[in-house]
Tab-separated table of C-alpha atoms in Angstrom:
chain	number	residue	atom	x	y	z
A	24	UNK	CA	-9.105	6.714	19.247
A	25	UNK	CA	-11.039	9.441	21.028
A	26	UNK	CA	-9.237	12.774	20.808
A	27	UNK	CA	-9.761	16.446	20.045
A	28	UNK	CA	-10.116	17.674	16.479
A	29	UNK	CA	-6.806	19.566	16.389
A	30	UNK	CA	-4.807	16.732	17.943
A	31	UNK	CA	-6.429	14.289	15.539
A	32	UNK	CA	-5.423	16.398	12.528
A	33	UNK	CA	-1.876	16.922	13.811
A	34	UNK	CA	-1.502	13.209	14.540
A	35	UNK	CA	-2.745	12.385	11.034
A	36	UNK	CA	-0.277	14.867	9.539
A	37	UNK	CA	2.524	13.281	11.576
A	38	UNK	CA	1.616	9.814	10.285
A	39	UNK	CA	1.634	11.104	6.693
A	40	UNK	CA	5.061	12.748	7.154
A	41	UNK	CA	6.455	9.557	8.707
A	42	UNK	CA	5.077	7.562	5.781
A	43	UNK	CA	6.648	9.996	3.296
A	44	UNK	CA	10.080	9.704	4.924
A	45	UNK	CA	9.708	5.928	5.078
A	46	UNK	CA	8.902	5.837	1.359
A	47	UNK	CA	11.823	8.161	0.592
A	48	UNK	CA	14.173	5.830	2.453
A	49	UNK	CA	12.764	2.412	1.598
A	50	UNK	CA	12.125	2.832	-2.125
A	51	UNK	CA	15.505	4.460	-2.722
A	52	UNK	CA	16.954	0.944	-2.612
A	53	UNK	CA	15.358	0.276	-6.017
A	54	UNK	CA	17.477	3.120	-7.424
A	55	UNK	CA	20.694	2.340	-5.570
A	56	UNK	CA	20.753	-1.432	-6.150
A	57	UNK	CA	23.656	-1.212	-8.632
A	58	UNK	CA	25.563	1.081	-6.266
A	59	UNK	CA	25.333	-1.506	-3.501
A	60	UNK	CA	26.801	-4.007	-5.952
A	61	UNK	CA	29.798	-1.675	-6.145
A	62	UNK	CA	29.913	-0.988	-2.376
A	63	UNK	CA	29.990	-4.634	-1.276
A	64	UNK	CA	31.725	-5.822	-4.468
A	65	UNK	CA	29.307	-8.655	-5.215
A	66	UNK	CA	27.320	-9.652	-8.353
A	67	UNK	CA	23.756	-8.503	-8.919
A	68	UNK	CA	22.229	-11.873	-8.021
A	69	UNK	CA	23.830	-11.781	-4.568
A	70	UNK	CA	22.785	-8.176	-3.978
A	71	UNK	CA	19.204	-8.998	-5.013
A	72	UNK	CA	19.018	-11.474	-2.132
A	73	UNK	CA	19.045	-8.452	0.186
A	74	UNK	CA	15.757	-7.306	-1.347
A	75	UNK	CA	14.228	-10.715	-0.688
A	76	UNK	CA	15.467	-10.648	2.914
A	77	UNK	CA	14.091	-7.129	3.329
A	78	UNK	CA	10.625	-8.064	2.118
A	79	UNK	CA	10.551	-11.295	4.121
A	80	UNK	CA	11.372	-9.268	7.236
A	81	UNK	CA	8.586	-6.840	6.279
A	82	UNK	CA	6.137	-9.747	6.473
A	83	UNK	CA	7.484	-10.652	9.919
A	84	UNK	CA	7.169	-7.044	11.099
A	85	UNK	CA	3.590	-6.854	9.913
A	86	UNK	CA	2.720	-10.089	11.717
A	87	UNK	CA	4.234	-8.685	14.922
A	88	UNK	CA	1.801	-5.758	14.715
A	89	UNK	CA	-1.206	-8.071	14.624
A	90	UNK	CA	0.021	-10.489	17.276
A	91	UNK	CA	2.183	-8.533	19.746
A	92	UNK	CA	2.367	-4.756	19.465
A	93	UNK	CA	-1.376	-4.212	19.011
A	94	UNK	CA	-2.003	-5.912	22.373
A	95	UNK	CA	0.972	-4.819	24.464
A	96	UNK	CA	1.964	-1.363	23.276
A	97	UNK	CA	0.902	2.029	21.942
A	98	UNK	CA	1.031	1.596	18.184
A	99	UNK	CA	1.602	5.288	17.450
A	100	UNK	CA	4.699	5.418	19.672
A	101	UNK	CA	5.922	2.148	18.134
A	102	UNK	CA	5.418	3.648	14.657
A	103	UNK	CA	7.448	6.750	15.555
A	104	UNK	CA	10.310	4.767	17.112
A	105	UNK	CA	10.623	2.424	14.154
A	106	UNK	CA	10.613	5.346	11.709
A	107	UNK	CA	13.722	6.649	13.472
A	108	UNK	CA	15.213	3.137	13.637
A	109	UNK	CA	14.698	2.559	9.906
A	110	UNK	CA	16.464	5.817	9.035
A	111	UNK	CA	19.466	4.931	11.193
A	112	UNK	CA	19.737	1.423	9.722
A	113	UNK	CA	19.516	2.757	6.151
A	114	UNK	CA	22.354	5.198	6.833
A	115	UNK	CA	24.508	2.396	8.281
A	116	UNK	CA	23.744	0.130	5.302
A	117	UNK	CA	25.590	2.443	2.892
A	118	UNK	CA	28.942	1.916	4.647
A	119	UNK	CA	28.715	-1.865	5.159
A	120	UNK	CA	31.324	-3.694	3.017
A	121	UNK	CA	30.206	-7.243	3.895
A	122	UNK	CA	27.396	-9.213	2.222
A	123	UNK	CA	26.291	-10.931	5.448
A	124	UNK	CA	26.015	-7.631	7.338
A	125	UNK	CA	24.257	-6.190	4.289
A	126	UNK	CA	21.573	-8.888	4.511
A	127	UNK	CA	21.242	-8.533	8.309
A	128	UNK	CA	20.711	-4.768	8.154
A	129	UNK	CA	18.258	-5.262	5.284
A	130	UNK	CA	16.321	-7.553	7.620
A	131	UNK	CA	16.135	-4.773	10.244
A	132	UNK	CA	14.982	-2.285	7.603
A	133	UNK	CA	12.338	-4.709	6.336
A	134	UNK	CA	11.110	-5.346	9.877
A	135	UNK	CA	10.657	-1.599	10.325
A	136	UNK	CA	8.866	-1.363	6.976
A	137	UNK	CA	6.303	-4.008	7.907
A	138	UNK	CA	5.582	-2.277	11.202
A	139	UNK	CA	5.359	1.219	9.696
A	140	UNK	CA	3.112	0.362	6.750
A	141	UNK	CA	0.708	-1.722	8.829
A	142	UNK	CA	0.437	0.654	11.785
A	143	UNK	CA	0.122	3.818	9.693
A	144	UNK	CA	-2.940	2.573	7.781
A	145	UNK	CA	-4.609	1.002	10.821
A	146	UNK	CA	-4.052	4.126	12.949
A	147	UNK	CA	-5.645	6.294	10.266
A	148	UNK	CA	-8.704	4.018	10.296
A	149	UNK	CA	-8.841	4.157	14.108
A	150	UNK	CA	-8.649	7.942	14.064
A	151	UNK	CA	-11.251	8.644	11.360
A	152	UNK	CA	-13.420	5.485	11.184
A	153	UNK	CA	-15.788	5.660	8.201
A	154	UNK	CA	-14.302	9.015	7.109
A	155	UNK	CA	-10.836	7.518	6.627
A	156	UNK	CA	-10.928	6.880	2.843
A	157	UNK	CA	-9.406	10.247	1.754
A	158	UNK	CA	-6.737	10.026	4.466
A	159	UNK	CA	-5.782	6.505	3.373
A	160	UNK	CA	-5.462	7.878	-0.155
A	161	UNK	CA	-3.288	10.661	1.310
A	162	UNK	CA	-0.955	8.017	2.766
A	163	UNK	CA	-0.678	6.436	-0.673
A	164	UNK	CA	0.021	9.851	-2.185
A	165	UNK	CA	2.802	10.446	0.381
A	166	UNK	CA	4.500	7.191	-0.629
A	167	UNK	CA	4.192	7.944	-4.339
A	168	UNK	CA	5.411	11.508	-3.897
A	169	UNK	CA	8.430	10.048	-2.089
A	170	UNK	CA	9.047	7.878	-5.145
A	171	UNK	CA	9.081	11.063	-7.264
A	172	UNK	CA	11.530	12.858	-4.981
A	173	UNK	CA	13.791	9.849	-4.403
A	174	UNK	CA	15.355	9.621	-7.919
A	175	UNK	CA	15.910	13.382	-7.980
A	176	UNK	CA	17.514	13.315	-4.539
A	177	UNK	CA	19.782	10.321	-5.135
A	178	UNK	CA	20.764	10.754	-8.799
A	179	UNK	CA	23.674	13.219	-8.179
A	180	UNK	CA	25.208	10.758	-5.709
A	181	UNK	CA	24.905	7.587	-7.797
A	182	UNK	CA	27.994	5.950	-9.241
A	183	UNK	CA	28.433	6.243	-13.010
A	184	UNK	CA	31.181	3.636	-13.208
A	185	UNK	CA	30.097	1.135	-15.860
A	186	UNK	CA	29.792	-2.520	-14.808
A	187	UNK	CA	31.189	-5.389	-16.896
A	188	UNK	CA	28.764	-7.943	-15.436
A	189	UNK	CA	26.243	-7.371	-18.216
A	190	UNK	CA	28.961	-8.103	-20.789
A	191	UNK	CA	29.906	-11.390	-19.153
A	192	UNK	CA	26.335	-12.622	-18.817
A	193	UNK	CA	24.612	-11.492	-22.001
A	194	UNK	CA	27.306	-12.093	-24.629
A	195	UNK	CA	29.685	-10.112	-26.769
A	196	UNK	CA	27.184	-8.866	-29.355
A	197	UNK	CA	25.212	-7.117	-26.638
A	198	UNK	CA	28.426	-5.827	-25.106
A	199	UNK	CA	29.527	-3.935	-28.166
A	200	UNK	CA	26.106	-2.419	-28.663
A	201	UNK	CA	25.839	-1.395	-25.023
A	202	UNK	CA	29.380	-0.049	-24.891
A	203	UNK	CA	28.848	2.165	-27.937
A	204	UNK	CA	25.760	3.681	-26.357
A	205	UNK	CA	27.010	4.164	-22.826
A	206	UNK	CA	30.381	5.656	-23.767
A	207	UNK	CA	28.907	8.488	-25.807
A	208	UNK	CA	27.737	10.554	-22.870
A	209	UNK	CA	28.706	10.259	-19.212
A	210	UNK	CA	25.489	10.164	-17.184
A	211	UNK	CA	26.523	12.684	-14.521
A	212	UNK	CA	29.693	14.262	-15.864
A	213	UNK	CA	33.075	12.954	-14.706
A	214	UNK	CA	33.369	9.416	-13.424
A	215	UNK	CA	32.897	9.109	-9.675
A	216	UNK	CA	32.085	6.361	-7.225
A	217	UNK	CA	28.933	6.022	-5.190
A	218	UNK	CA	28.231	8.631	-2.515
A	219	UNK	CA	24.725	7.528	-1.567
A	220	UNK	CA	25.666	7.663	2.115
A	221	UNK	CA	25.104	11.438	1.983
A	222	UNK	CA	21.356	11.471	1.152
A	223	UNK	CA	20.768	8.432	3.368
A	224	UNK	CA	22.445	10.181	6.298
A	225	UNK	CA	20.294	13.282	5.729
A	226	UNK	CA	17.101	11.207	5.514
A	227	UNK	CA	18.106	9.246	8.619
A	228	UNK	CA	18.523	12.446	10.639
A	229	UNK	CA	15.138	13.728	9.434
A	230	UNK	CA	13.441	10.438	10.324
A	231	UNK	CA	14.969	10.515	13.817
A	232	UNK	CA	13.778	14.105	14.388
A	233	UNK	CA	10.245	13.543	13.055
A	234	UNK	CA	9.950	10.268	14.958
A	235	UNK	CA	10.888	12.004	18.220
A	236	UNK	CA	8.348	14.772	17.575
A	237	UNK	CA	5.616	12.188	16.943
A	238	UNK	CA	6.449	10.443	20.236
A	239	UNK	CA	6.060	13.755	22.095
A	240	UNK	CA	2.788	14.448	20.276
A	241	UNK	CA	1.412	11.010	21.152
A	242	UNK	CA	2.307	11.470	24.826
A	243	UNK	CA	0.350	14.734	24.767
A	244	UNK	CA	-2.608	12.994	23.138
A	245	UNK	CA	-2.552	10.243	25.783
A	246	UNK	CA	-2.538	12.867	28.537
A	247	UNK	CA	-5.535	14.585	26.923
A	248	UNK	CA	-7.461	11.290	26.725
A	249	UNK	CA	-6.711	10.437	30.365
A	250	UNK	CA	-8.073	13.813	31.456
A	251	UNK	CA	-11.266	13.289	29.445
A	252	UNK	CA	-11.672	9.778	30.834
A	253	UNK	CA	-11.563	11.095	34.411
A	254	UNK	CA	-14.094	13.838	33.641
A	255	UNK	CA	-16.509	11.437	31.926
A	256	UNK	CA	-16.079	8.479	34.288
A	257	UNK	CA	-19.470	8.752	36.009
A	258	UNK	CA	-21.352	9.300	32.776
A	259	UNK	CA	-19.627	6.345	31.106
A	260	UNK	CA	-20.411	4.081	34.072
A	261	UNK	CA	-24.119	4.886	33.913
A	262	UNK	CA	-24.442	4.570	30.147
A	263	UNK	CA	-22.020	1.686	29.626
A	264	UNK	CA	-24.681	-0.883	28.796
A	265	UNK	CA	-26.483	1.433	26.380
A	266	UNK	CA	-23.233	2.399	24.653
A	267	UNK	CA	-22.229	-1.234	24.338
A	268	UNK	CA	-25.531	-2.149	22.707
A	269	UNK	CA	-25.355	0.857	20.395
A	270	UNK	CA	-21.793	-0.033	19.390
A	271	UNK	CA	-22.810	-3.624	18.702
A	272	UNK	CA	-25.686	-2.496	16.490
A	273	UNK	CA	-23.406	-0.067	14.663
A	274	UNK	CA	-20.799	-2.780	14.041
A	275	UNK	CA	-23.473	-5.075	12.648
A	276	UNK	CA	-24.610	-2.325	10.296
A	277	UNK	CA	-21.059	-1.559	9.184
A	278	UNK	CA	-20.160	-5.229	8.619
A	279	UNK	CA	-23.319	-6.914	7.260
A	280	UNK	CA	-21.392	-9.976	6.119
A	281	UNK	CA	-21.287	-13.230	8.032
A	282	UNK	CA	-17.959	-14.441	9.444
A	283	UNK	CA	-17.296	-17.014	6.674
A	284	UNK	CA	-18.118	-14.415	4.030
A	285	UNK	CA	-15.846	-11.831	5.708
A	286	UNK	CA	-13.024	-14.375	5.833
A	287	UNK	CA	-13.465	-15.180	2.136
A	288	UNK	CA	-13.527	-11.481	1.293
A	289	UNK	CA	-10.329	-10.839	3.289
A	290	UNK	CA	-8.562	-13.725	1.533
A	291	UNK	CA	-9.611	-12.488	-1.918
A	292	UNK	CA	-8.487	-8.911	-1.221
A	293	UNK	CA	-5.151	-10.149	0.109
A	294	UNK	CA	-4.649	-12.323	-2.971
A	295	UNK	CA	-5.512	-9.374	-5.192
A	296	UNK	CA	-2.973	-7.219	-3.363
A	297	UNK	CA	-0.302	-9.945	-3.394
A	298	UNK	CA	-0.578	-10.465	-7.146
A	299	UNK	CA	-0.740	-6.797	-8.033
A	300	UNK	CA	1.791	-5.303	-5.616
A	301	UNK	CA	4.862	-6.265	-7.694
A	302	UNK	CA	3.685	-4.940	-11.057
A	303	UNK	CA	5.979	-1.877	-10.953
A	304	UNK	CA	7.136	-1.498	-14.554
A	305	UNK	CA	10.470	0.249	-14.194
A	306	UNK	CA	11.988	0.886	-17.615
A	307	UNK	CA	15.150	1.991	-15.877
A	308	UNK	CA	16.812	3.267	-19.012
A	309	UNK	CA	17.461	6.512	-17.168
A	310	UNK	CA	16.703	8.166	-13.869
A	311	UNK	CA	14.527	10.656	-15.740
A	312	UNK	CA	12.182	7.887	-16.881
A	313	UNK	CA	11.884	6.584	-13.334
A	314	UNK	CA	11.043	10.112	-12.199
A	315	UNK	CA	8.371	10.429	-14.897
A	316	UNK	CA	6.819	7.110	-13.879
A	317	UNK	CA	6.915	8.049	-10.190
A	318	UNK	CA	5.380	11.438	-11.026
A	319	UNK	CA	2.561	9.670	-12.838
A	320	UNK	CA	2.020	7.503	-9.756
A	321	UNK	CA	1.829	10.590	-7.540
A	322	UNK	CA	-0.581	12.363	-9.910
A	323	UNK	CA	-2.727	9.246	-10.116
A	324	UNK	CA	-2.792	8.955	-6.337
A	325	UNK	CA	-3.760	12.631	-6.001
A	326	UNK	CA	-6.568	12.100	-8.510
A	327	UNK	CA	-7.634	9.040	-6.545
A	328	UNK	CA	-7.613	11.041	-3.316
A	329	UNK	CA	-10.084	13.522	-4.808
A	330	UNK	CA	-12.136	10.803	-6.502
A	331	UNK	CA	-12.420	8.738	-3.306
A	332	UNK	CA	-14.681	11.431	-1.862
A	333	UNK	CA	-17.278	10.576	-4.546
A	334	UNK	CA	-16.451	7.154	-5.992
A	335	UNK	CA	-16.837	3.921	-4.049
A	336	UNK	CA	-13.793	1.596	-3.839
A	337	UNK	CA	-15.409	-1.081	-6.025
A	338	UNK	CA	-15.995	1.356	-8.890
A	339	UNK	CA	-12.515	2.824	-8.371
A	340	UNK	CA	-10.927	-0.610	-8.823
A	341	UNK	CA	-12.882	-1.158	-12.049
A	342	UNK	CA	-11.563	2.132	-13.472
A	343	UNK	CA	-7.996	1.355	-12.391
A	344	UNK	CA	-8.122	-2.126	-13.920
A	345	UNK	CA	-9.309	-0.650	-17.238
A	346	UNK	CA	-6.355	1.765	-17.425
A	347	UNK	CA	-3.974	-0.983	-16.314
A	348	UNK	CA	-5.019	-3.266	-19.171
A	349	UNK	CA	-4.557	-0.436	-21.689
A	350	UNK	CA	-1.108	0.519	-20.393
A	351	UNK	CA	0.184	-3.037	-20.226
A	352	UNK	CA	-1.154	-3.789	-23.713
A	353	UNK	CA	0.798	-0.823	-25.091
A	354	UNK	CA	3.958	-2.046	-23.375
A	355	UNK	CA	3.511	-5.648	-24.426
A	356	UNK	CA	2.677	-5.171	-28.112
A	357	UNK	CA	4.294	-1.890	-29.140
A	358	UNK	CA	6.948	-0.715	-26.658
A	359	UNK	CA	9.740	-2.693	-28.349
A	360	UNK	CA	9.052	-0.904	-31.650
A	361	UNK	CA	8.988	2.698	-30.447
A	362	UNK	CA	10.459	4.240	-27.293
A	363	UNK	CA	7.640	6.812	-27.101
A	364	UNK	CA	5.124	3.998	-26.648
A	365	UNK	CA	7.247	2.612	-23.814
A	366	UNK	CA	6.924	5.982	-22.099
A	367	UNK	CA	3.161	6.126	-22.713
A	368	UNK	CA	2.573	2.564	-21.532
A	369	UNK	CA	4.796	2.955	-18.477
A	370	UNK	CA	3.202	6.237	-17.430
A	371	UNK	CA	-0.315	4.815	-17.939
A	372	UNK	CA	0.419	1.770	-15.782
A	373	UNK	CA	2.130	3.833	-13.099
A	374	UNK	CA	-0.922	6.120	-12.979
A	375	UNK	CA	-2.791	3.060	-11.706
A	376	UNK	CA	-0.094	1.923	-9.265
A	377	UNK	CA	-0.555	4.947	-7.028
A	378	UNK	CA	-4.164	4.017	-6.269
A	379	UNK	CA	-4.460	0.258	-6.396
A	380	UNK	CA	-3.157	-0.692	-2.964
A	381	UNK	CA	-5.161	1.947	-1.081
A	382	UNK	CA	-8.295	1.237	-3.138
A	383	UNK	CA	-8.184	-2.451	-2.204
A	384	UNK	CA	-7.520	-1.407	1.403
A	385	UNK	CA	-10.570	0.897	1.373
A	386	UNK	CA	-12.690	-1.876	-0.148
A	387	UNK	CA	-11.573	-4.316	2.534
A	388	UNK	CA	-12.341	-1.813	5.284
A	389	UNK	CA	-15.777	-1.055	3.822
A	390	UNK	CA	-16.898	-4.657	3.345
A	391	UNK	CA	-15.136	-6.606	6.110
A	392	UNK	CA	-13.996	-4.010	8.641
A	393	UNK	CA	-10.420	-3.289	9.685
A	394	UNK	CA	-8.336	-4.350	12.665
A	395	UNK	CA	-4.650	-4.721	13.479
A	396	UNK	CA	-4.695	-8.397	12.505
A	397	UNK	CA	-6.482	-7.802	9.208
A	398	UNK	CA	-4.126	-4.905	8.458
A	399	UNK	CA	-1.150	-7.142	9.236
A	400	UNK	CA	-2.439	-9.863	6.923
A	401	UNK	CA	-3.005	-7.313	4.167
A	402	UNK	CA	0.527	-5.883	4.466
A	403	UNK	CA	2.030	-9.381	4.517
A	404	UNK	CA	0.208	-10.147	1.273
A	405	UNK	CA	1.767	-7.046	-0.301
A	406	UNK	CA	5.290	-8.339	0.271
A	407	UNK	CA	4.818	-12.091	0.102
A	408	UNK	CA	5.958	-12.573	-3.514
A	409	UNK	CA	9.126	-10.541	-3.048
A	410	UNK	CA	9.680	-12.293	0.274
A	411	UNK	CA	9.777	-15.737	-1.344
A	412	UNK	CA	12.389	-14.741	-3.894
A	413	UNK	CA	10.644	-13.205	-6.918
A	414	UNK	CA	13.282	-10.408	-7.351
A	415	UNK	CA	16.080	-12.989	-7.377
A	416	UNK	CA	14.192	-15.044	-9.969
A	417	UNK	CA	13.618	-12.041	-12.234
A	418	UNK	CA	17.214	-10.850	-11.744
A	419	UNK	CA	18.418	-14.003	-13.495
A	420	UNK	CA	16.535	-13.105	-16.692
A	421	UNK	CA	15.625	-9.432	-16.781
A	422	UNK	CA	19.055	-8.052	-17.702
A	423	UNK	CA	19.365	-10.104	-20.896
A	424	UNK	CA	15.670	-10.769	-21.632
A	425	UNK	CA	13.650	-7.912	-20.103
A	426	UNK	CA	10.482	-9.096	-21.879
A	427	UNK	CA	10.127	-11.690	-19.081
A	428	UNK	CA	8.906	-8.888	-16.837
A	429	UNK	CA	6.037	-8.104	-19.218
A	430	UNK	CA	5.130	-11.797	-19.325
A	431	UNK	CA	4.910	-11.709	-15.545
A	432	UNK	CA	2.840	-8.522	-15.443
A	433	UNK	CA	0.411	-9.770	-18.082
A	434	UNK	CA	-0.263	-12.997	-16.198
A	435	UNK	CA	-0.614	-11.050	-12.938
A	436	UNK	CA	-3.111	-8.631	-14.460
A	437	UNK	CA	-5.165	-11.550	-15.772
A	438	UNK	CA	-5.255	-13.107	-12.299
A	439	UNK	CA	-6.167	-9.725	-10.774
A	440	UNK	CA	-9.118	-9.341	-13.146
A	441	UNK	CA	-10.395	-12.820	-12.238
A	442	UNK	CA	-10.156	-12.031	-8.515
A	443	UNK	CA	-11.921	-8.702	-9.058
A	444	UNK	CA	-14.796	-10.455	-10.830
A	445	UNK	CA	-15.147	-12.927	-7.936
A	446	UNK	CA	-15.187	-10.068	-5.402
A	447	UNK	CA	-17.768	-8.190	-7.489
A	448	UNK	CA	-20.003	-11.271	-7.651
A	449	UNK	CA	-19.827	-11.623	-3.852
A	450	UNK	CA	-20.708	-7.947	-3.333
A	451	UNK	CA	-23.584	-7.984	-5.807
A	452	UNK	CA	-24.880	-11.276	-4.424
A	453	UNK	CA	-24.973	-9.899	-0.887
A	454	UNK	CA	-26.637	-6.706	-2.101
A	455	UNK	CA	-29.298	-8.679	-3.991
A	456	UNK	CA	-29.945	-10.809	-0.901
A	457	UNK	CA	-30.394	-7.720	1.309
A	458	UNK	CA	-32.775	-6.177	-1.230
A	459	UNK	CA	-34.783	-9.421	-1.351
A	460	UNK	CA	-34.982	-9.538	2.430
A	461	UNK	CA	-36.197	-5.931	2.483
A	462	UNK	CA	-38.879	-6.605	-0.147
A	463	UNK	CA	-40.428	-9.592	1.671
A	464	UNK	CA	-41.438	-7.715	4.858
A	465	UNK	CA	-42.844	-4.869	2.749
A	466	UNK	CA	-44.875	-7.309	0.670
A	467	UNK	CA	-46.168	-8.986	3.830
A	468	UNK	CA	-47.148	-5.635	5.322
A	469	UNK	CA	-48.941	-4.650	2.092
A	470	UNK	CA	-50.809	-7.969	2.057
A	471	UNK	CA	-51.871	-7.529	5.679
A	472	UNK	CA	-52.993	-3.992	4.918
A	473	UNK	CA	-55.113	-5.197	1.969
A	474	UNK	CA	-56.640	-8.018	4.031
A	475	UNK	CA	-57.401	-5.564	6.812
A	476	UNK	CA	-59.163	-3.226	4.380
A	477	UNK	CA	-61.211	-6.112	2.959
A	478	UNK	CA	-62.222	-7.106	6.502
A	479	UNK	CA	-63.401	-3.547	7.127
A	480	UNK	CA	-65.419	-3.681	3.907
A	481	UNK	CA	-67.048	-6.975	4.881
A	482	UNK	CA	-67.946	-5.632	8.337
A	483	UNK	CA	-69.493	-2.541	6.750
A	484	UNK	CA	-71.564	-4.735	4.366
A	485	UNK	CA	-72.723	-6.879	7.275
A	486	UNK	CA	-73.807	-3.779	9.167
A	487	UNK	CA	-75.774	-2.544	6.166
A	488	UNK	CA	-77.359	-5.945	5.701
A	489	UNK	CA	-78.516	-6.220	9.283
């Protein structure tokens, strides 16, 4: 995208605001899942299917970006329109009493999510090119900040009517223990039913307004580009061949990997993202704990934003993996003994969550380049496990045996470390090969220089002799 500095900054700010509102809307469904069980009067397993449908639709939306919208439409306008559409659908979802309609609207919301998350990252790369790393981190910070605000915004409107489903599933001994704890203090005062339609309606209105403003801004940017294209038409015609050759050389320098190696690198990064993306450890004992974990994610993402200006993505991932292993180890071995350790482990892991996705994205952009199709594939990988039914699978066990979630996270972290090692070996191998290729010409030139000097010496001796 070729545009003026001010328009570029305003457009970037608009993308970040749209991403924040999207995160505020989309991730609120993790908090309001039990309320939707009350609204549509269905068990938790049936309601969890909506999350699977939503994430499957997110994969479809991301694929549409790479195959359709990137070729036949202005992606920034599409982003703005689907931000407004997602807000409207989320507001409607809160008043739907039917499970089928609930799943259908979740599909529309997921479709919007896939489009928004793919286009927002790719547009930032198109705007800033090699300077995009801090702005990609800023997008991640916007999402994580939304996850901090979301529990605070929705908690006054959540239902505090206790459900008997846990009693029926997990047995009487657990029932008595749970009942004694939950009846001591009412979570939000007097008993009241869910009123989550209020914050969703407010967010929907804000998303519609911001989306409309971004459409107007993009139309202004297009008009500015058309004016510049007319002014520079003659110059571009004369220098087209030179610019094309310069661009080709620059692309080769930016992406030194061969096509098979780039493809392998893309697959590995997508696998790394797919395995890691669902490691959110939500010890949802209270909304306050979710807020603390989300705050840690936002702080971690802010720290990553500042660190990305100095630290390369590969080193950033190594640091994040180190903290992730520590946090998960605390949760796995000690959290069941002391609640404080559960807080420490959860906050440590969530500190990593805010950076991991964007760090892998930055690494992929640096090593293999970025396009709409690659961005679509990357976003699909982020939602693929939830799209094939992982939340429904965990929902069958996590209420009675929550340790199953830590088993899953531990195995996922192990797989992530293995993938990271493979990626590191590829990067170091390519670097060693480039260094070797650079040394050989230098050695040849030095040898030629020495031979040339010896030839001069022999000529001088011959002259003296004769």
